[in-house]
CSV table of C-alpha atoms in Angstrom, one decimal:
chain,number,residue,atom,x,y,z
A,1224,MET,CA,-10.2,-17.2,-44.9
A,1225,GLU,CA,-9.5,-15.2,-41.1
A,1226,LEU,CA,-7.2,-12.6,-42.7
A,1227,ARG,CA,-9.9,-11.1,-45.1
A,1228,ALA,CA,-12.4,-11.6,-42.2
A,1229,LEU,CA,-10.5,-10.0,-40.1
A,1230,GLN,CA,-10.2,-6.1,-42.8
A,1231,ARG,CA,-13.5,-5.9,-41.6
A,1232,ARG,CA,-14.4,-4.1,-38.1
A,1233,LYS,CA,-17.5,-6.5,-38.0
A,1234,GLU,CA,-15.1,-9.7,-38.0
A,1235,ARG,CA,-12.8,-7.9,-35.3
A,1236,GLN,CA,-15.6,-7.7,-33.0
A,1237,GLU,CA,-17.9,-11.2,-33.3
A,1238,ARG,CA,-13.4,-12.7,-33.2
A,1239,GLY,CA,-12.1,-10.2,-30.3
A,1240,ARG,CA,-8.9,-10.3,-32.8
A,1241,PHE,CA,-7.3,-7.6,-34.9
A,1242,THR,CA,-3.9,-7.9,-37.1
A,1243,ALA,CA,-0.6,-6.7,-37.4
A,1244,GLU,CA,1.3,-5.6,-40.4
A,1245,GLY,CA,5.2,-5.1,-41.4
A,1246,VAL,CA,7.9,-6.3,-39.3
A,1247,ARG,CA,8.5,-3.2,-36.9
A,1248,VAL,CA,4.7,-3.6,-35.9
A,1249,VAL,CA,5.0,-7.4,-35.6
A,1250,GLU,CA,8.5,-6.9,-33.4
A,1251,ASP,CA,6.1,-4.1,-31.1
A,1252,LEU,CA,3.1,-6.6,-30.9
A,1253,MET,CA,5.6,-9.7,-30.1
A,1254,ALA,CA,7.1,-7.6,-27.1
A,1255,SER,CA,4.0,-6.0,-25.8
A,1256,GLY,CA,2.5,-9.1,-23.9
A,1257,LEU,CA,-0.5,-9.4,-26.3
A,1258,VAL,CA,-1.6,-13.0,-27.5
A,1259,VAL,CA,-0.5,-13.7,-30.8
A,1260,ARG,CA,-2.4,-16.6,-32.2
A,1261,TRP,CA,-0.4,-17.2,-35.8
A,1262,VAL,CA,1.8,-15.0,-38.4
A,1263,VAL,CA,1.9,-15.1,-41.7
A,1264,THR,CA,5.3,-14.4,-43.6
A,1265,ALA,CA,6.3,-13.8,-47.5
A,1266,SER,CA,9.7,-16.1,-47.9
A,1267,SER,CA,11.1,-12.8,-48.4
A,1268,LEU,CA,11.2,-12.4,-44.4
A,1269,GLU,CA,14.7,-14.2,-44.0
A,1270,ASP,CA,16.6,-12.1,-46.5
A,1271,SER,CA,16.5,-9.8,-44.0
A,1272,GLU,CA,18.8,-10.3,-40.6
A,1273,ARG,CA,16.0,-8.6,-38.7
A,1274,GLY,CA,13.5,-10.4,-41.0
A,1275,SER,CA,15.3,-13.7,-39.8
A,1276,ALA,CA,15.6,-12.8,-35.8
A,1277,LEU,CA,11.8,-12.1,-36.2
A,1278,ALA,CA,11.5,-15.3,-37.7
A,1279,ALA,CA,13.4,-17.0,-35.0
A,1280,GLU,CA,11.6,-15.1,-32.1
A,1281,ILE,CA,7.8,-16.6,-34.3
A,1282,GLU,CA,9.3,-20.1,-33.9
A,1283,ARG,CA,10.8,-19.9,-30.2
A,1284,ARG,CA,7.5,-18.9,-28.6
A,1285,GLY,CA,6.0,-21.9,-31.0
A,1286,ILE,CA,3.5,-19.2,-32.6
A,1287,PRO,CA,1.6,-21.8,-35.1
A,1288,ARG,CA,3.4,-20.1,-38.8
A,1289,ARG,CA,2.6,-19.7,-42.0
A,1290,ALA,CA,5.0,-19.4,-44.6
A,1291,ILE,CA,3.8,-17.9,-48.7
A,1292,PRO,CA,5.9,-17.1,-51.6
A,1293,ASP,CA,6.4,-13.5,-51.9
A,1294,ARG,CA,3.7,-12.9,-54.9
A,1295,ASP,CA,0.9,-14.7,-52.8
A,1296,PHE,CA,1.8,-12.1,-50.3
A,1297,ALA,CA,0.3,-8.8,-50.9
A,1298,ALA,CA,-3.2,-10.3,-51.9
A,1299,LEU,CA,-4.0,-10.6,-47.9
A,1300,ALA,CA,-2.7,-7.6,-46.7
A,1301,ALA,CA,-4.7,-5.1,-45.6
A,1302,THR,CA,-2.3,-2.4,-45.8
A,1303,GLU,CA,0.3,-0.9,-48.6
A,1304,THR,CA,3.3,-2.1,-48.2
A,1305,PRO,CA,2.8,-4.7,-45.5
A,1306,GLN,CA,6.7,-6.3,-45.1
A,1307,ALA,CA,6.2,-9.5,-45.7
A,1308,VAL,CA,4.8,-10.1,-42.3
A,1309,ILE,CA,1.3,-10.3,-41.2
A,1310,ALA,CA,0.6,-11.5,-37.0
A,1311,VAL,CA,-3.2,-12.3,-35.9
A,1312,ALA,CA,-3.3,-11.2,-32.5
A,1313,ASP,CA,-6.6,-10.6,-29.4
A,1314,VAL,CA,-7.8,-8.0,-29.1
A,1315,PRO,CA,-6.7,-6.7,-25.6
A,1316,ARG,CA,-10.2,-5.9,-23.4
A,1317,ALA,CA,-9.3,-2.6,-21.4
A,1318,GLY,CA,-11.3,-0.5,-19.0
A,1319,ILE,CA,-10.9,2.7,-17.5
A,1320,ASP,CA,-9.3,1.0,-14.8
A,1321,ASP,CA,-6.5,0.2,-16.6
A,1322,PHE,CA,-5.2,4.1,-16.6
A,1323,ARG,CA,-3.4,5.0,-14.2
A,1324,LEU,CA,-5.6,7.8,-13.7
A,1325,SER,CA,-4.0,7.2,-9.3
A,1326,ALA,CA,-0.6,8.8,-10.7
A,1327,ALA,CA,-2.2,11.7,-10.9
A,1328,PRO,CA,-0.5,14.5,-13.2
A,1329,ALA,CA,-2.4,12.5,-15.8
A,1330,VAL,CA,-3.5,12.7,-19.0
A,1331,VAL,CA,-7.0,10.7,-20.7
A,1332,LEU,CA,-7.1,11.2,-24.5
A,1333,VAL,CA,-10.4,11.3,-26.1
A,1334,LEU,CA,-11.7,10.8,-29.6
A,1335,ASP,CA,-15.2,11.8,-30.7
A,1336,ALA,CA,-15.8,10.7,-34.3
A,1337,VAL,CA,-12.1,10.5,-35.7
A,1338,GLN,CA,-12.4,9.0,-38.7
A,1339,ASP,CA,-9.6,8.4,-40.5
A,1340,PRO,CA,-7.2,5.0,-39.6
A,1341,GLY,CA,-4.0,7.1,-39.6
A,1342,ASN,CA,-4.5,10.6,-37.9
A,1343,PHE,CA,-6.6,7.9,-35.5
A,1344,GLY,CA,-3.3,5.8,-35.5
A,1345,THR,CA,-0.8,9.5,-34.9
A,1346,LEU,CA,-3.3,10.0,-32.2
A,1347,THR,CA,-2.6,7.3,-30.1
A,1348,ARG,CA,1.5,7.2,-31.0
A,1349,SER,CA,0.9,11.1,-29.9
A,1350,ALA,CA,-1.0,10.5,-27.0
A,1351,GLU,CA,1.8,7.7,-25.6
A,1352,ALA,CA,4.7,9.6,-26.5
A,1353,LEU,CA,3.4,12.7,-24.3
A,1354,GLY,CA,3.0,10.7,-21.4
A,1355,ALA,CA,-1.3,10.0,-22.0
A,1356,VAL,CA,-2.9,7.5,-19.4
A,1357,GLY,CA,-4.7,6.0,-22.3
A,1358,VAL,CA,-7.1,6.9,-25.1
A,1359,ILE,CA,-11.2,6.7,-25.2
A,1360,ALA,CA,-12.5,6.1,-28.7
A,1361,LEU,CA,-16.1,7.0,-28.4
A,1362,PRO,CA,-18.8,6.3,-30.9
A,1363,GLY,CA,-17.9,7.2,-34.8
A,1364,THR,CA,-14.7,7.0,-34.0
A,1365,VAL,CA,-12.7,4.3,-36.7
A,1366,ASP,CA,-12.4,1.3,-34.7
A,1367,PRO,CA,-8.6,1.1,-33.2
A,1368,TRP,CA,-7.9,-2.8,-34.2
A,1369,ASN,CA,-8.0,-1.4,-38.1
A,1370,ALA,CA,-4.8,-2.3,-39.5
A,1371,LYS,CA,-4.4,1.3,-40.6
A,1372,SER,CA,-4.4,2.5,-37.5
A,1373,ILE,CA,-2.4,0.5,-35.5
A,1374,ARG,CA,0.7,0.7,-38.6
A,1375,ALA,CA,0.1,4.3,-37.7
A,1376,ALA,CA,0.5,3.9,-34.2
A,1377,ALA,CA,3.9,2.7,-34.7
A,1378,GLY,CA,3.2,0.0,-32.2
A,1379,SER,CA,1.0,2.1,-29.0
A,1380,SER,CA,-2.0,1.1,-29.6
A,1381,PHE,CA,-0.7,-2.5,-27.8
A,1382,ARG,CA,1.1,-0.3,-25.1
A,1383,VAL,CA,-1.7,2.3,-24.6
A,1384,PRO,CA,-5.1,1.1,-23.1
A,1385,ILE,CA,-7.6,2.0,-25.3
A,1386,VAL,CA,-11.5,1.8,-24.4
A,1387,GLN,CA,-14.4,2.3,-27.0
A,1388,LEU,CA,-17.5,3.8,-24.4
A,1389,ALA,CA,-20.4,6.2,-25.0
A,1390,TRP,CA,-19.9,9.8,-24.7
A,1391,VAL,CA,-22.6,9.4,-21.8
A,1392,GLU,CA,-21.0,6.6,-20.3
A,1393,ALA,CA,-17.3,8.2,-20.4
A,1394,ARG,CA,-18.7,11.2,-19.0
A,1395,SER,CA,-19.6,9.6,-16.2
A,1396,ILE,CA,-16.8,7.6,-15.5
A,1397,LEU,CA,-14.4,10.5,-15.9
A,1398,ARG,CA,-16.1,12.7,-13.7
A,1399,GLU,CA,-16.3,10.0,-10.8
A,1400,ARG,CA,-13.1,9.3,-10.4
A,1401,GLY,CA,-12.7,13.9,-10.3
A,1402,VAL,CA,-11.3,14.1,-13.6
A,1403,GLU,CA,-12.0,17.1,-15.4
A,1404,ILE,CA,-12.7,17.5,-19.6
A,1405,LEU,CA,-12.0,19.8,-21.8
A,1406,GLY,CA,-12.9,19.3,-25.4
A,1407,ALA,CA,-10.8,20.7,-28.3
A,1408,ALA,CA,-13.0,23.8,-30.1
A,1409,LEU,CA,-11.7,27.3,-32.3
A,1410,GLU,CA,-13.9,29.0,-29.2
A,1411,GLY,CA,-12.5,27.6,-26.0
A,1412,GLU,CA,-9.9,29.5,-24.1
A,1413,PRO,CA,-6.2,29.2,-24.2
A,1414,ILE,CA,-5.3,25.9,-22.9
A,1415,GLY,CA,-2.3,25.5,-20.5
A,1416,GLN,CA,-3.5,27.8,-17.3
A,1417,GLU,CA,-5.2,26.3,-14.5
A,1418,VAL,CA,-5.4,22.8,-15.0
A,1419,ARG,CA,-6.6,20.4,-13.0
A,1420,GLU,CA,-3.6,17.3,-12.6
A,1421,ARG,CA,-6.5,14.6,-14.1
A,1422,VAL,CA,-7.7,15.8,-17.2
A,1423,ALA,CA,-9.5,14.6,-20.3
A,1424,LEU,CA,-8.8,15.7,-23.6
A,1425,VAL,CA,-11.9,15.5,-26.4
A,1426,VAL,CA,-11.0,16.1,-30.1
A,1427,GLY,CA,-13.0,16.0,-32.9
A,1428,ASN,CA,-13.9,14.0,-36.1
A,1429,GLU,CA,-11.6,15.6,-39.2
A,1430,GLY,CA,-14.6,18.0,-41.1
A,1431,ALA,CA,-16.5,18.6,-38.3
A,1432,GLY,CA,-14.8,18.8,-35.1
A,1433,LEU,CA,-16.7,18.3,-31.3
A,1434,SER,CA,-20.4,16.3,-31.9
A,1435,ARG,CA,-22.7,18.8,-30.3
A,1436,GLU,CA,-23.5,16.5,-27.6
A,1437,VAL,CA,-20.2,16.1,-26.4
A,1438,ARG,CA,-19.3,20.4,-27.0
A,1439,GLU,CA,-21.8,20.9,-24.8
A,1440,GLY,CA,-21.6,18.5,-21.8
A,1441,VAL,CA,-17.1,18.8,-21.6
A,1442,ASP,CA,-16.5,21.1,-18.5
A,1443,ARG,CA,-14.0,23.0,-20.6
A,1444,LEU,CA,-13.2,23.9,-24.2
A,1445,VAL,CA,-10.0,25.1,-24.6
A,1446,ARG,CA,-8.1,26.4,-27.6
A,1447,ILE,CA,-4.5,26.2,-28.6
A,1448,PRO,CA,-2.8,29.9,-27.6
A,1449,LEU,CA,-1.8,31.2,-30.9
A,1450,ARG,CA,-3.3,34.1,-31.8
A,1451,GLY,CA,-5.1,34.1,-35.3
A,1452,ARG,CA,-3.5,30.9,-36.1
A,1453,ALA,CA,-4.1,27.5,-35.9
A,1454,GLU,CA,-7.7,27.2,-37.4
A,1455,SER,CA,-7.1,24.7,-39.5
A,1456,LEU,CA,-4.5,22.4,-38.2
A,1457,ASN,CA,-4.9,18.9,-38.8
A,1458,VAL,CA,-6.6,17.1,-36.1
A,1459,ALA,CA,-3.8,15.1,-35.0
A,1460,ALA,CA,-1.5,18.4,-35.3
A,1461,ALA,CA,-3.7,19.7,-32.7
A,1462,ALA,CA,-3.9,17.2,-30.3
A,1463,ALA,CA,-0.4,16.9,-30.6
A,1464,ILE,CA,0.2,20.5,-29.5
A,1465,LEU,CA,-2.7,20.2,-27.1
A,1466,LEU,CA,-1.0,16.7,-25.2
A,1467,TYR,CA,2.2,18.9,-25.4
A,1468,GLU,CA,0.9,22.1,-23.1
A,1469,LEU,CA,-0.4,19.8,-21.1
A,1470,ALA,CA,2.4,17.5,-20.4
A,1471,ARG,CA,4.3,20.5,-20.3
A,1472,ASP,CA,2.7,23.0,-17.7
A,1473,ARG,CA,3.2,20.2,-15.1
A,1474,PRO,CA,5.9,17.8,-13.5
A,1475,PRO,CA,6.0,14.8,-15.3
A,1476,ALA,CA,4.7,11.2,-14.3
A,1477,THR,CA,7.0,8.7,-12.1
A,1478,GLY,CA,6.9,5.7,-13.0
B,956,MET,CA,-5.1,10.1,-70.9
B,957,GLU,CA,-3.7,13.0,-68.8
B,958,LEU,CA,-5.1,12.7,-65.5
B,959,ARG,CA,-3.3,8.5,-65.3
B,960,ALA,CA,-0.7,10.2,-66.9
B,961,LEU,CA,-0.3,12.8,-64.0
B,962,GLN,CA,-0.5,10.4,-61.4
B,963,ARG,CA,2.9,9.8,-62.0
B,964,ARG,CA,5.8,12.2,-60.5
B,965,LYS,CA,7.9,12.1,-64.2
B,966,GLU,CA,5.0,13.1,-65.9
B,967,ARG,CA,3.9,15.6,-63.5
B,968,GLN,CA,7.1,17.4,-63.9
B,969,GLU,CA,7.5,17.5,-67.3
B,970,ARG,CA,4.3,18.4,-67.5
B,971,GLY,CA,4.7,21.0,-65.0
B,972,ARG,CA,0.8,20.1,-64.3
B,973,PHE,CA,-0.3,18.1,-61.4
B,974,THR,CA,-3.9,16.8,-60.2
B,975,ALA,CA,-6.5,18.0,-57.2
B,976,GLU,CA,-9.4,16.1,-56.1
B,977,GLY,CA,-12.7,16.7,-54.2
B,978,VAL,CA,-14.9,19.6,-53.6
B,979,ARG,CA,-13.4,20.7,-50.9
B,980,VAL,CA,-9.7,20.7,-52.4
B,981,VAL,CA,-11.1,22.2,-55.4
B,982,GLU,CA,-13.1,25.1,-54.4
B,983,ASP,CA,-9.3,25.2,-52.8
B,984,LEU,CA,-7.4,25.3,-55.8
B,985,MET,CA,-10.0,27.5,-57.4
B,986,ALA,CA,-10.0,30.4,-55.0
B,987,SER,CA,-5.8,30.2,-55.1
B,988,GLY,CA,-5.1,32.1,-57.5
B,989,LEU,CA,-3.1,29.0,-60.1
B,990,VAL,CA,-3.4,28.3,-63.0
B,991,VAL,CA,-6.9,25.5,-63.4
B,992,ARG,CA,-6.7,23.9,-67.1
B,993,TRP,CA,-9.4,21.4,-67.3
B,994,VAL,CA,-11.6,19.7,-64.7
B,995,VAL,CA,-13.5,16.4,-64.7
B,996,THR,CA,-16.9,15.9,-62.5
B,997,ALA,CA,-18.5,13.3,-62.4
B,998,SER,CA,-22.5,13.4,-62.7
B,999,SER,CA,-23.7,13.1,-58.8
B,1000,LEU,CA,-21.5,16.6,-58.5
B,1001,GLU,CA,-24.4,18.9,-58.6
B,1002,ASP,CA,-26.4,16.4,-56.2
B,1003,SER,CA,-25.4,19.1,-53.5
B,1004,GLU,CA,-25.7,22.4,-53.1
B,1005,ARG,CA,-22.2,23.1,-53.1
B,1006,GLY,CA,-21.4,20.7,-55.6
B,1007,SER,CA,-23.4,22.7,-57.8
B,1008,ALA,CA,-22.0,25.8,-56.3
B,1009,LEU,CA,-19.0,24.7,-57.7
B,1010,ALA,CA,-20.2,23.3,-61.3
B,1011,ALA,CA,-21.3,27.1,-62.1
B,1012,GLU,CA,-18.0,28.7,-60.5
B,1013,ILE,CA,-16.2,26.4,-63.2
B,1014,GLU,CA,-18.6,27.6,-65.4
B,1015,ARG,CA,-18.4,31.0,-65.1
B,1016,ARG,CA,-14.3,31.4,-65.3
B,1017,GLY,CA,-14.4,29.3,-68.6
B,1018,ILE,CA,-12.8,26.2,-67.0
B,1019,PRO,CA,-13.0,23.1,-69.4
B,1020,ARG,CA,-14.5,20.9,-67.6
B,1021,ARG,CA,-15.7,17.1,-68.8
B,1022,ALA,CA,-18.6,15.8,-66.8
B,1023,ILE,CA,-19.1,11.8,-66.9
B,1024,PRO,CA,-21.0,9.0,-65.3
B,1025,ASP,CA,-20.4,8.0,-61.6
B,1026,ARG,CA,-19.2,5.0,-62.3
B,1027,ASP,CA,-16.8,5.8,-64.7
B,1028,PHE,CA,-15.4,8.1,-62.3
B,1029,ALA,CA,-13.7,6.4,-59.5
B,1030,ALA,CA,-11.5,4.7,-62.3
B,1031,LEU,CA,-9.5,7.8,-62.7
B,1032,ALA,CA,-8.9,9.2,-59.5
B,1033,ALA,CA,-5.3,8.6,-57.7
B,1034,THR,CA,-7.2,9.1,-53.7
B,1035,GLU,CA,-9.6,6.8,-52.5
B,1036,THR,CA,-12.8,9.0,-51.7
B,1037,PRO,CA,-12.1,11.5,-54.7
B,1038,GLN,CA,-15.9,13.5,-54.1
B,1039,ALA,CA,-17.4,13.9,-58.0
B,1040,VAL,CA,-14.6,16.4,-59.1
B,1041,ILE,CA,-11.0,16.6,-60.2
B,1042,ALA,CA,-8.9,19.7,-61.3
B,1043,VAL,CA,-5.9,19.5,-63.7
B,1044,ALA,CA,-3.5,22.7,-62.4
B,1045,ASP,CA,-0.2,24.1,-63.3
B,1046,VAL,CA,2.3,23.6,-61.2
B,1047,PRO,CA,3.4,27.2,-59.3
B,1048,ARG,CA,7.0,28.3,-59.7
B,1049,ALA,CA,8.4,29.1,-55.5
B,1050,GLY,CA,11.3,30.1,-55.3
B,1051,ILE,CA,12.5,31.1,-51.9
B,1052,ASP,CA,12.2,35.0,-53.4
B,1053,ASP,CA,8.7,33.9,-52.6
B,1054,PHE,CA,9.2,33.4,-49.3
B,1055,ARG,CA,8.2,36.7,-46.8
B,1056,LEU,CA,11.8,36.2,-45.2
B,1057,SER,CA,11.9,40.1,-45.0
B,1058,ALA,CA,9.2,40.1,-42.5
B,1059,ALA,CA,10.5,38.7,-39.4
B,1060,PRO,CA,10.2,36.7,-37.7
B,1061,ALA,CA,9.8,34.2,-40.5
B,1062,VAL,CA,10.1,30.6,-40.2
B,1063,VAL,CA,10.7,27.9,-43.0
B,1064,LEU,CA,10.0,24.1,-43.2
B,1065,VAL,CA,12.8,21.8,-44.8
B,1066,LEU,CA,11.7,18.3,-45.4
B,1067,ASP,CA,14.5,16.1,-45.3
B,1068,ALA,CA,13.2,12.9,-47.2
B,1069,VAL,CA,9.4,13.1,-45.8
B,1070,GLN,CA,8.0,10.0,-48.0
B,1071,ASP,CA,4.8,9.3,-46.8
B,1072,PRO,CA,2.5,11.6,-48.8
B,1073,GLY,CA,-0.1,11.7,-45.8
B,1074,ASN,CA,2.7,13.8,-43.9
B,1075,PHE,CA,3.9,15.9,-46.3
B,1076,GLY,CA,0.5,17.3,-46.4
B,1077,THR,CA,0.2,17.5,-43.0
B,1078,LEU,CA,3.4,19.3,-42.7
B,1079,THR,CA,1.7,21.7,-45.4
B,1080,ARG,CA,-0.5,22.3,-43.4
B,1081,SER,CA,0.7,23.0,-40.2
B,1082,ALA,CA,3.2,25.4,-41.5
B,1083,GLU,CA,0.5,27.3,-42.8
B,1084,ALA,CA,-1.4,27.5,-39.9
B,1085,LEU,CA,1.6,28.4,-37.9
B,1086,GLY,CA,2.9,31.1,-40.4
B,1087,ALA,CA,6.0,29.2,-41.7
B,1088,VAL,CA,6.7,31.6,-44.9
B,1089,GLY,CA,7.6,28.0,-47.2
B,1090,VAL,CA,8.4,24.7,-47.2
B,1091,ILE,CA,11.8,23.1,-49.0
B,1092,ALA,CA,11.4,20.0,-49.9
B,1093,LEU,CA,14.9,18.4,-50.2
B,1094,PRO,CA,15.8,15.8,-52.4
B,1095,GLY,CA,14.7,11.8,-51.5
B,1096,THR,CA,11.6,13.8,-49.9
B,1097,VAL,CA,7.7,12.8,-51.8
B,1098,ASP,CA,6.6,14.8,-54.6
B,1099,PRO,CA,4.7,17.5,-53.5
B,1100,TRP,CA,2.3,18.1,-56.1
B,1101,ASN,CA,1.0,14.3,-55.7
B,1102,ALA,CA,-2.2,13.9,-55.6
B,1103,LYS,CA,-2.3,12.5,-51.6
B,1104,SER,CA,0.6,14.9,-50.2
B,1105,ILE,CA,-2.4,17.4,-51.6
B,1106,ARG,CA,-5.8,16.0,-49.9
B,1107,ALA,CA,-3.4,15.5,-46.8
B,1108,ALA,CA,-2.7,19.7,-47.1
B,1109,ALA,CA,-6.2,21.0,-46.9
B,1110,GLY,CA,-5.5,23.5,-50.1
B,1111,SER,CA,-2.2,25.0,-48.1
B,1112,SER,CA,-0.2,23.8,-50.9
B,1113,PHE,CA,-1.5,26.2,-53.4
B,1114,ARG,CA,-1.3,29.1,-50.5
B,1115,VAL,CA,2.2,28.4,-49.1
B,1116,PRO,CA,5.6,28.4,-51.3
B,1117,ILE,CA,6.8,24.8,-52.0
B,1118,VAL,CA,10.5,25.1,-53.3
B,1119,GLN,CA,11.7,21.6,-54.4
B,1120,LEU,CA,16.3,21.7,-53.9
B,1121,ALA,CA,18.9,20.2,-52.8
B,1122,TRP,CA,20.6,20.4,-49.6
B,1123,VAL,CA,23.8,22.2,-50.3
B,1124,GLU,CA,22.1,25.0,-52.4
B,1125,ALA,CA,18.8,25.8,-49.8
B,1126,ARG,CA,21.5,25.7,-47.3
B,1127,SER,CA,23.6,28.4,-49.3
B,1128,ILE,CA,20.7,30.2,-49.7
B,1129,LEU,CA,19.3,30.1,-46.1
B,1130,ARG,CA,22.4,30.9,-44.9
B,1131,GLU,CA,23.0,34.4,-47.5
B,1132,ARG,CA,19.6,35.8,-46.0
B,1133,GLY,CA,20.7,35.4,-42.3
B,1134,VAL,CA,18.8,32.6,-41.8
B,1135,GLU,CA,19.7,30.3,-39.0
B,1136,ILE,CA,19.2,26.7,-40.2
B,1137,LEU,CA,18.2,24.2,-36.9
B,1138,GLY,CA,17.6,20.9,-37.7
B,1139,ALA,CA,15.4,18.0,-35.1
B,1140,ALA,CA,17.6,15.6,-33.8
B,1141,LEU,CA,16.4,13.4,-30.4
B,1142,GLU,CA,20.8,14.8,-29.4
B,1143,GLY,CA,19.6,18.2,-29.6
B,1144,GLU,CA,19.2,21.4,-27.4
B,1145,PRO,CA,15.4,22.8,-26.0
B,1146,ILE,CA,13.9,24.6,-28.7
B,1147,GLY,CA,12.6,27.8,-27.2
B,1148,GLN,CA,15.5,30.0,-26.4
B,1149,GLU,CA,17.8,32.3,-28.2
B,1150,VAL,CA,16.3,32.0,-31.6
B,1151,ARG,CA,17.0,34.5,-33.9
B,1152,GLU,CA,14.6,36.3,-36.4
B,1153,ARG,CA,15.1,34.3,-39.2
B,1154,VAL,CA,14.8,30.4,-39.2
B,1155,ALA,CA,14.3,27.4,-40.8
B,1156,LEU,CA,13.2,24.3,-39.3
B,1157,VAL,CA,15.1,21.0,-40.9
B,1158,VAL,CA,12.6,17.8,-40.2
B,1159,GLY,CA,13.8,13.9,-41.2
B,1160,ASN,CA,12.4,10.7,-42.3
B,1161,GLU,CA,9.8,9.3,-40.6
B,1162,GLY,CA,12.6,5.9,-40.0
B,1163,ALA,CA,16.4,7.6,-40.3
B,1164,GLY,CA,15.9,10.9,-39.0
B,1165,LEU,CA,17.9,13.8,-40.7
B,1166,SER,CA,20.5,12.9,-43.3
B,1167,ARG,CA,23.9,12.8,-42.0
B,1168,GLU,CA,24.7,15.2,-44.6
B,1169,VAL,CA,21.9,17.4,-43.1
B,1170,ARG,CA,22.5,16.9,-40.0
B,1171,GLU,CA,25.9,17.4,-40.1
B,1172,GLY,CA,25.3,20.8,-42.0
B,1173,VAL,CA,22.5,22.9,-40.0
B,1174,ASP,CA,23.7,25.2,-37.4
B,1175,ARG,CA,21.9,23.7,-34.5
B,1176,LEU,CA,19.8,20.9,-33.6
B,1177,VAL,CA,16.9,21.2,-31.6
B,1178,ARG,CA,14.8,18.7,-29.7
B,1179,ILE,CA,11.1,19.7,-28.0
B,1180,PRO,CA,11.9,20.2,-24.7
B,1181,LEU,CA,10.4,17.3,-22.6
B,1182,ARG,CA,12.2,15.1,-20.8
B,1183,GLY,CA,12.2,11.7,-21.0
B,1184,ARG,CA,9.3,11.9,-24.1
B,1185,ALA,CA,8.8,12.8,-27.3
B,1186,GLU,CA,11.4,10.2,-28.8
B,1187,SER,CA,8.3,7.9,-30.9
B,1188,LEU,CA,6.5,11.2,-32.5
B,1189,ASN,CA,5.4,11.3,-36.0
B,1190,VAL,CA,7.3,13.3,-37.7
B,1191,ALA,CA,4.4,15.7,-38.3
B,1192,ALA,CA,3.3,15.5,-34.7
B,1193,ALA,CA,6.6,16.4,-34.0
B,1194,ALA,CA,7.3,19.4,-36.2
B,1195,ALA,CA,3.9,21.3,-35.5
B,1196,ILE,CA,5.4,21.1,-31.5
B,1197,LEU,CA,8.3,22.0,-32.6
B,1198,LEU,CA,7.2,24.9,-35.6
B,1199,TYR,CA,3.9,26.1,-32.0
B,1200,GLU,CA,7.3,26.5,-30.1
B,1201,LEU,CA,9.0,28.6,-32.9
B,1202,ALA,CA,5.5,30.3,-33.5
B,1203,ARG,CA,5.0,31.3,-29.6
B,1204,ASP,CA,8.2,32.5,-28.8
B,1205,ARG,CA,8.8,35.3,-30.8
B,1206,PRO,CA,5.6,38.4,-31.5
B,1207,PRO,CA,4.0,37.4,-34.5
B,1208,ALA,CA,4.3,38.2,-38.0
B,1209,THR,CA,2.0,41.1,-39.2
B,1210,GLY,CA,0.6,41.3,-42.7
């Protein structure tokens, strides 16, 4: 069955599809403009007003829906509390051209081997909330279209362009477009001063930090400007603070 | 068996014990001074130098150890990748008196019905990294001693005093000690100005935010000072930014 297959990264890549689970996430998906192929719902979905409204919207759009008993539903889900609805949608084809780099100031978030899907989702969510124009996932990073990543992103996966690229390629494209590349590392300089109009912030793996290749290839290393602290922040917390600093020190982008 | 029992909150409370899983977490536990009652290890633990060193330290301290085959180990764990070692330890008995409130500036993090154990752990980790003197878990908050909370806290659960208290009680004790209580809410004023030497920051539930009781009982509501953004940050990301602002605007505590 397709749902089961789409729990595997390889299948998601080959089919160009992913699953989104839960009422809130599927509402966000439906509102995003991405192509929704089909939906499976548990019978209890329509017990709530919100669930009924979602079922009606699925119907209105003519999206094929398979309704199954609650007892059969949980076995289909990839996340722990799937909340009565799973949608299958097309992975959006984004490229760096979809990043609004022209609207400087612009910040790109780059993830170097971030492995936890919850962290990936939280990072994508923070990227959107703090005004980043796009996310680049380097090799070794968890699949952005993992159901857990999507769940943690709370809809941001559908609205922020996410691009998977090799480091050499990403660096070359960013440089061509005048983007300064900052790597987050404890030995960096305090962030906040002398930052260009267009910057990319690279954050590294949960345990190991930036890979050697990335560390050596960025324009500058930066850190959170607190003395003797913040050594042990979770990558998503550290990135939130750094993105906040980048958003704060520069006027907000319009539009 | 005790391990299985300790996966339930009620059993952890009655027994006053919790489990910690994984080499890194158990290393932190051993270094923390908490009482470790016994340990179960998988045979593969000693395949690595680090695992062997941990096994030797357990031996040196005379902590009872049960070694079992790898194939039996995974079934005992509460987290997904338990990494060959699980320790059973005593829940530390902390009170607000264990918070270093006297060493102003002091920040207390208060969690109002934060339900996800990963968020709880990340918040505890951020609290330590950003210099908070303690964490208060209000009713409705996930158990601080859940194995997943502990895993996400990366050792901070063992070093930061964590207290479970009702709101009325927490508020009264904090007020008695001259602590200003700030609630994080979108309709608050931008944080960063005119903050007392001693503050408590209350953050709310993932979906609902602060409970009505808390919202009405805090001294002031504060928000992240970014126009038109940050509405949809994850609670752990939002709290990291707010704790960072509180840490930044005041001189660092010494000692």
